[in-house]
Every structure is written in structure tokens, then in C-alpha cells.
Amino acid sequence: MLKTHLKNSKEYQPGLSIDCVIFGFDDNQLKVLLIKTGYDDSWSLPGGFVSIDEDIDTAAVSILQSRTGLKGIFLRQFATFGKVKRNQDHFSSDALAYFGIPLEEEKWYKSRFVTIGYYALVNFLKAIPQTDNSGEMVEWVDHNEVPKLILDHREILDKALETLRTELNLMPVGYNLLPEKFTIPELQKLYETILGRTLDRRNFLRKITSIGILTKLDEKKSNVAHKAPNLYSFDKDKYEEVLKNGLTQGW
């Protein structure tokens, strides 16, 4: 959450932060973007503070863009986390000293913070993890292999995945996670990975085509061992229409 180029804390909304769960999909794995600070071996979700003159959604977009290099990211606010002692002892004097935070500003950082959770769906191949300083590591991690996280970030991550699974019944998913051209089995694997369970192939095909967001291309997937499957793409206009109006079927 800390940055070496923070403005004066008086320019930020006191007691308010944003934490983002950024999902990507690669090699049939749902990935999460995580940060390890230069101060210790702790891992965290990307996050930051909100300027006094900045909308919350705008701050979240800024954080996501600064960590992925992408614009126009699918972004959704999903929960607020505000336990009384959620950040107690997190900003120790040693940690603040490492990040160059003046002694007179320590009280601001050590006060109670309520954080707003956002999740984002991004194209893994297009996202370029960005660091704030040379001491940081920013990496994609399989969502099943996430290490111990700081504060309540594990709770935030779990809630984001739970929300995504629920909203999979209310909206289409894939446009922001898959390449431009994909196969039905690849799309089904994405849904199965998010849901954490296997779906019937014929039932999935029937449901996903009935939504009307897919365009079958006059191309087949190359470099495959068996019969080459057809390639598809999303009809962006229809996809956004369904995204706006919602779905009535479940998985």
C-alpha cells in the first residue's frame, strides 16, 4: 500500500484505503496479482489511499492502471472491510522508517483504516506488472497457491472470488480474461476454474451459445494434437448489452 512518492498525508482522505484483487487467466489457471514489499517477505494485494479531491472509483482505476499498465479495465466494487483492529501494528515504526515516512506522520498511518475492495478482470498477456520502487516484487500467482498475506488481505481475496463466482450467474465472463480468439473448451475451462468444479460439456455449450455473445469464426485452432476445434470471438456490442442487462440463467 505504501509508495515512495506519496504526497503529504493531509492530501489524502483520512482512514480510507482501497485494495484491489486483480484476476488474470493463463495456462488454465486463475491468477492473482500480488506484491511483495522490499521491507520484508510479506505479500499483499495492490492498494493505495484516496486523495481528498478524488472519487473512489477514480482512485481504484488509477491503482489498477499503475499496477498493470492497462486502461479500460473491467472493475467492480464488491465489499467494504472495516474491523476495528484490521491494521493494528501493521505500520510499525521500522516499516514507516524504511519507506521514509516522517515521524510526525506516523499517527496518520497507524490510525484505523476502512478499505474498499475492488476486483478486476484483465488480459494476462497484455498486463505488465509494475513496481513502485526497486525493492518491490509484483507477480502473478495461481489463486490456489497464494502465500500468507498481510492484514485481512486473504479475507478480501476470498470475498472477491466468492463474489465473482456468484456474479458468474448474473453476467458473462471472458472478454477481459481470454485472448481475442479462443475455443469453447478454453472458455469452459475458464468457467470451471472460477467456479472450482467441472461443468457438463454439452450443457455448457448450449447455455453459452444461447446467451448470444459468441461469434463463430472461419478458423480452427492450430498446433493441436487431435481434431482442431473451431475458434470463436466475443461480439463486443452484444457482450456489453448482456453485461448491462444481466443473465437469467445459472451455472
Phi, psi and omega in degrees: 000325182286148177230147180288341182251029177302142171285175175304137184301337179293344179272000180248152177293121182296141172070017183228132177220172178231136173234135187242133172258110184256114181262141170226169182224124181207137177054043179061028178233138174276121184255154176232134179276123182234159182237136171244123183286163176282348184287318179207195183267014181288143176250151182211167171280154173297138181197184180178183181260171183245123178295150181301326182261024186237134174294151181298315180298323179296320178297319179296317178300318180297318179296314181297317180294321181292337182262342182239343184075010184252149173247162178066034182285140173292124188222135180217130174282132187234339181190162175240139183238121188213039176299145187306316186251030186296330179242022180297129177068002180292313179271078179288163179299322179295318180295316180295324178295321179300321181272005176073029179276123182300151182303322183290348180259358183301320183300322181298315182288330183272358178285171181291134178239130169264132181244143179258126182267135174235147168240150182227148177244119186231159176283114184304319185287335181266337181284132178243103182307132185243139177257156176272333181205169186293341182274353184270157168235132176236117187222152170277133181231138175302134185295344176271355183235028181291128179286180178297134183250158180288163172048229178253027184295332175294319177297319179295315179298313181298321179292323178296317180292320177299318179294317179299318179297319179293316184285349175296336177277350185247346184207157176284153177226143177142325184302323183266356186246331183261159174295172184300322179243136185207168177256162176299317177302325179292319178294319179296321179296324176299312180298317180295322180293318179293315183285336181076027179203162182276142178246146177294130187299311183291323179293320178297314180301316180298314183291315186291326179285331181291339179292329176085023183255359184255144173242120179281126184266158176275047180219155175237155181292132182265167176059045176242150186287326184250199181302127185290124178281159178291152175261148179230163170222166177272139170278104189302317182297314179292324178300312182292328177294316178292322178300323180286317186271339179086168179255162178242002180247159180240171179251000000 
